Amino acid sequence: MSRFEDFDRRGYRTVDVRTGYGEWVADYEDTVQDVMDLALLDELAVPDWPSVRRAADLGCGTGRTGVWLRGAGVAAADGVDLTPQMLALAREKGVHERLVEADVAATGLPGGGYGLVICSLIDEHLADLRPLYREAARLAEPGALFVLVVFHSHFIMLSGMPTHFTAADGEPVAITTHVHLLSDHVAAGLGAGWQLAELREGVVDDRWVAVKPKWERYRGHPVSAALVWRKAS
């Protein structure tokens, strides 16, 4: 497995996930660009969003993905996140029927009850992908989809940039970051019994350069990816 430490060019002080997102919460939604994740969800061809009766939104954060799911026609969603401050903002949005403070690999949600399991921009914080894929398989009903949007390993390695935020005092702070190749996802998914149905990669393009002009030097490089898995019926 590739180690982020071998590519780190920033050397930021690093904090754990709960601490980091608890501090980042105030301006998280002003920092994360929709082109990173929501634009990829818009482009997926396999999911029939309005047919989903109930979704499990793992790593739901402030509720950004939940809002998108509601807009896409998903009838209901339960959210899980490790950070209470993030869950508080998600609760204010009112798009989840249930919000649970838990690890995404041990959610406590009922098994076999979801037509969709989804997570966005959390994989780089997991040392091992396999427990996530296994938990998603436990939650999913037969024929359900598991949709992940991930911070592309190529971009992490190319830029040497961890997931990070700017603290209140102006210090850039990294949140624990791991490098997972797409092949790592494939191995974890197949190992948990999933069938890969779709894969899309988002590259740095005009949309990205418009919001991050300094990223012109990364034009054409993949920065995120969306994987769609199907559980056997």
Coordinates of C-alpha atoms in Angstrom, one line a residue, residues 1-219:
M1 CA 0.0 0.0 0.0
S2 CA 1.3 3.5 -0.9
R3 CA 1.9 5.8 2.1
F4 CA 1.0 9.4 2.0
E5 CA 4.1 10.3 3.9
D6 CA 6.2 9.3 0.8
F7 CA 4.5 12.0 -1.2
D8 CA 3.8 14.8 1.3
R9 CA 5.0 18.2 0.1
R10 CA 3.3 20.3 2.6
G11 CA 4.4 19.1 6.0
Y12 CA 1.3 20.4 7.8
R13 CA 0.6 19.6 11.3
T14 CA -1.8 16.6 11.2
V15 CA -4.8 15.9 13.3
D16 CA -7.2 12.9 13.5
V17 CA -10.5 12.9 11.6
R18 CA -12.9 13.8 14.4
T19 CA -10.6 16.7 15.6
G20 CA -10.0 18.0 12.1
Y21 CA -13.6 18.1 10.9
G22 CA -14.8 19.4 14.2
E23 CA -12.5 22.4 13.6
W24 CA -13.2 22.7 9.8
V25 CA -17.0 22.6 10.2
A26 CA -17.5 26.4 10.2
D27 CA -16.3 26.9 6.6
Y28 CA -16.3 23.4 5.3
E29 CA -19.1 24.1 2.7
D30 CA -17.3 27.2 1.5
T31 CA -14.1 25.2 0.9
V32 CA -15.2 22.0 -0.8
Q33 CA -16.0 22.6 -4.4
D34 CA -19.1 20.9 -5.9
V35 CA -17.1 19.9 -9.0
M36 CA -15.1 17.6 -6.7
D37 CA -18.0 15.3 -5.9
L38 CA -21.5 16.5 -6.7
A39 CA -20.6 17.1 -10.3
L40 CA -19.5 13.5 -10.6
L41 CA -22.8 12.3 -9.1
D42 CA -24.6 14.3 -11.7
E43 CA -22.7 12.5 -14.5
L44 CA -23.3 8.9 -13.3
A45 CA -25.5 6.9 -15.7
V46 CA -26.2 3.7 -13.7
P47 CA -28.0 5.0 -10.6
D48 CA -31.8 5.5 -10.9
W49 CA -31.9 7.9 -8.1
P50 CA -35.7 8.4 -7.9
S51 CA -36.2 4.7 -7.5
V52 CA -34.3 4.6 -4.2
R53 CA -36.7 4.4 -1.3
R54 CA -34.0 4.7 1.4
A55 CA -30.3 5.5 1.3
A56 CA -27.5 5.2 3.9
D57 CA -25.3 8.3 3.6
L58 CA -22.0 7.3 5.3
G59 CA -19.7 10.1 6.3
C60 CA -22.6 12.4 5.7
G61 CA -20.8 15.4 7.2
T62 CA -22.8 18.7 7.0
G63 CA -25.4 17.1 4.9
R64 CA -24.2 18.2 1.4
T65 CA -24.7 14.8 -0.1
G66 CA -28.0 14.4 1.6
V67 CA -29.3 17.6 0.1
W68 CA -28.1 16.4 -3.3
L69 CA -29.8 13.1 -2.8
R70 CA -33.1 14.8 -2.0
G71 CA -32.8 16.9 -5.0
A72 CA -32.1 13.9 -7.2
G73 CA -35.3 12.2 -6.0
V74 CA -34.2 9.8 -3.3
A75 CA -37.1 9.4 -1.0
A76 CA -35.4 9.0 2.3
A77 CA -31.9 8.8 3.8
D78 CA -30.2 8.0 7.1
G79 CA -26.8 9.7 7.8
V80 CA -23.8 8.5 9.7
D81 CA -20.8 10.6 10.7
L82 CA -18.0 10.5 13.2
T83 CA -18.0 14.2 14.0
P84 CA -20.8 15.7 16.2
Q85 CA -20.2 19.2 15.0
M86 CA -20.8 18.1 11.4
L87 CA -23.9 16.2 12.4
A88 CA -25.3 19.3 14.1
L89 CA -25.2 21.1 10.7
A90 CA -26.7 18.2 8.9
R91 CA -29.5 18.1 11.5
E92 CA -30.3 21.8 10.7
K93 CA -30.7 20.9 7.0
G94 CA -33.4 18.4 7.9
V95 CA -32.8 16.1 4.9
H96 CA -32.0 12.9 6.8
E97 CA -34.7 10.9 8.7
R98 CA -32.1 9.6 11.1
L99 CA -28.6 10.8 12.0
V100 CA -26.1 8.6 13.9
E101 CA -22.7 9.4 15.4
A102 CA -20.7 6.3 14.5
D103 CA -17.8 5.0 12.4
V104 CA -18.7 4.3 8.8
A105 CA -17.4 0.7 9.2
A106 CA -19.6 0.0 12.2
T107 CA -22.7 2.2 11.7
G108 CA -25.2 0.3 13.9
L109 CA -27.8 0.8 11.1
P110 CA -30.1 -2.1 10.3
G111 CA -28.8 -4.6 7.8
G112 CA -30.3 -5.3 4.5
G113 CA -32.5 -2.2 4.6
Y114 CA -31.1 0.2 2.0
G115 CA -31.4 0.4 -1.7
L116 CA -28.4 2.7 -1.9
V117 CA -25.3 3.2 0.2
I118 CA -23.3 6.2 -0.6
C119 CA -20.2 8.0 0.7
S120 CA -18.3 11.0 -0.6
L121 CA -14.7 12.1 0.1
I122 CA -14.0 9.9 3.1
D123 CA -11.9 7.0 1.7
E124 CA -8.6 8.9 2.2
H125 CA -9.2 9.0 5.9
L126 CA -9.5 5.2 6.2
A127 CA -6.4 3.1 6.7
D128 CA -8.1 0.0 5.3
L129 CA -11.0 0.1 2.8
R130 CA -12.2 -3.4 3.4
P131 CA -14.3 -2.7 6.5
L132 CA -16.2 0.1 4.7
Y133 CA -17.0 -2.2 1.8
R134 CA -18.1 -5.0 4.1
E135 CA -20.3 -2.7 6.1
A136 CA -21.9 -1.3 2.9
A137 CA -22.6 -4.8 1.8
R138 CA -24.3 -5.6 5.2
L139 CA -26.5 -2.5 4.9
A140 CA -27.5 -3.0 1.3
E141 CA -30.6 -4.9 0.2
P142 CA -30.3 -7.4 -2.8
G143 CA -29.7 -5.4 -6.0
A144 CA -28.7 -2.2 -4.2
L145 CA -26.0 0.1 -5.3
F146 CA -22.9 1.4 -3.4
V147 CA -21.7 4.7 -4.7
L148 CA -18.4 6.2 -3.6
V149 CA -16.8 9.5 -4.6
V150 CA -13.1 9.5 -3.7
F151 CA -10.2 11.9 -3.7
H152 CA -8.2 10.4 -6.5
S153 CA -4.9 8.8 -5.4
H154 CA -3.2 10.1 -8.5
F155 CA -3.8 13.7 -7.5
I156 CA -2.8 13.1 -3.9
M157 CA 0.5 11.6 -5.1
L158 CA 1.1 14.2 -7.8
S159 CA 0.3 17.3 -5.7
G160 CA 1.6 15.9 -2.4
M161 CA -1.4 17.5 -0.8
P162 CA -3.4 16.0 2.0
T163 CA -7.0 16.8 2.9
H164 CA -6.5 20.0 4.9
F165 CA -8.2 23.1 6.2
T166 CA -7.2 26.5 7.5
A167 CA -7.5 26.9 11.3
A168 CA -9.0 30.0 13.0
D169 CA -5.5 31.3 13.5
G170 CA -4.6 30.9 9.8
E171 CA -2.5 27.8 10.2
P172 CA -3.0 25.1 7.5
V173 CA -3.8 21.8 9.2
A174 CA -3.9 18.4 7.6
I175 CA -6.4 15.6 8.4
T176 CA -5.0 12.1 8.5
T177 CA -4.7 11.1 4.8
H178 CA -4.1 7.7 3.2
V179 CA -3.4 6.8 -0.4
H180 CA -5.7 4.2 -1.9
L181 CA -5.2 3.3 -5.6
L182 CA -8.3 2.5 -7.7
S183 CA -7.1 -1.1 -7.7
D184 CA -7.3 -1.1 -3.9
H185 CA -11.0 -0.1 -4.2
V186 CA -11.6 -2.9 -6.8
A187 CA -9.9 -5.5 -4.6
A188 CA -12.0 -4.3 -1.5
G189 CA -15.2 -4.2 -3.5
L190 CA -14.8 -7.6 -5.1
G191 CA -13.7 -9.1 -1.8
A192 CA -17.0 -7.9 -0.2
G193 CA -19.1 -9.4 -3.0
W194 CA -19.8 -6.2 -4.9
Q195 CA -20.0 -6.1 -8.7
L196 CA -18.5 -3.0 -10.4
A197 CA -21.2 -1.3 -12.5
E198 CA -19.6 2.1 -13.4
L199 CA -16.4 4.1 -12.9
R200 CA -15.9 7.8 -13.7
E201 CA -13.0 10.0 -13.1
G202 CA -13.1 13.8 -12.8
V203 CA -10.2 15.8 -14.2
V204 CA -9.0 19.3 -13.6
D205 CA -10.8 21.2 -16.3
D206 CA -12.2 24.7 -17.0
R207 CA -14.6 24.4 -14.1
W208 CA -11.7 23.7 -11.7
V209 CA -9.5 26.4 -13.1
A210 CA -12.4 28.9 -12.7
V211 CA -12.5 28.3 -8.9
K212 CA -8.8 27.5 -8.4
P213 CA -6.7 29.3 -11.0
K214 CA -3.5 28.0 -9.6
W215 CA -4.6 24.5 -10.6
E216 CA -4.0 25.3 -14.3
R217 CA -0.7 23.4 -13.9
Y218 CA -2.8 20.3 -13.0
R219 CA -5.1 20.6 -16.0

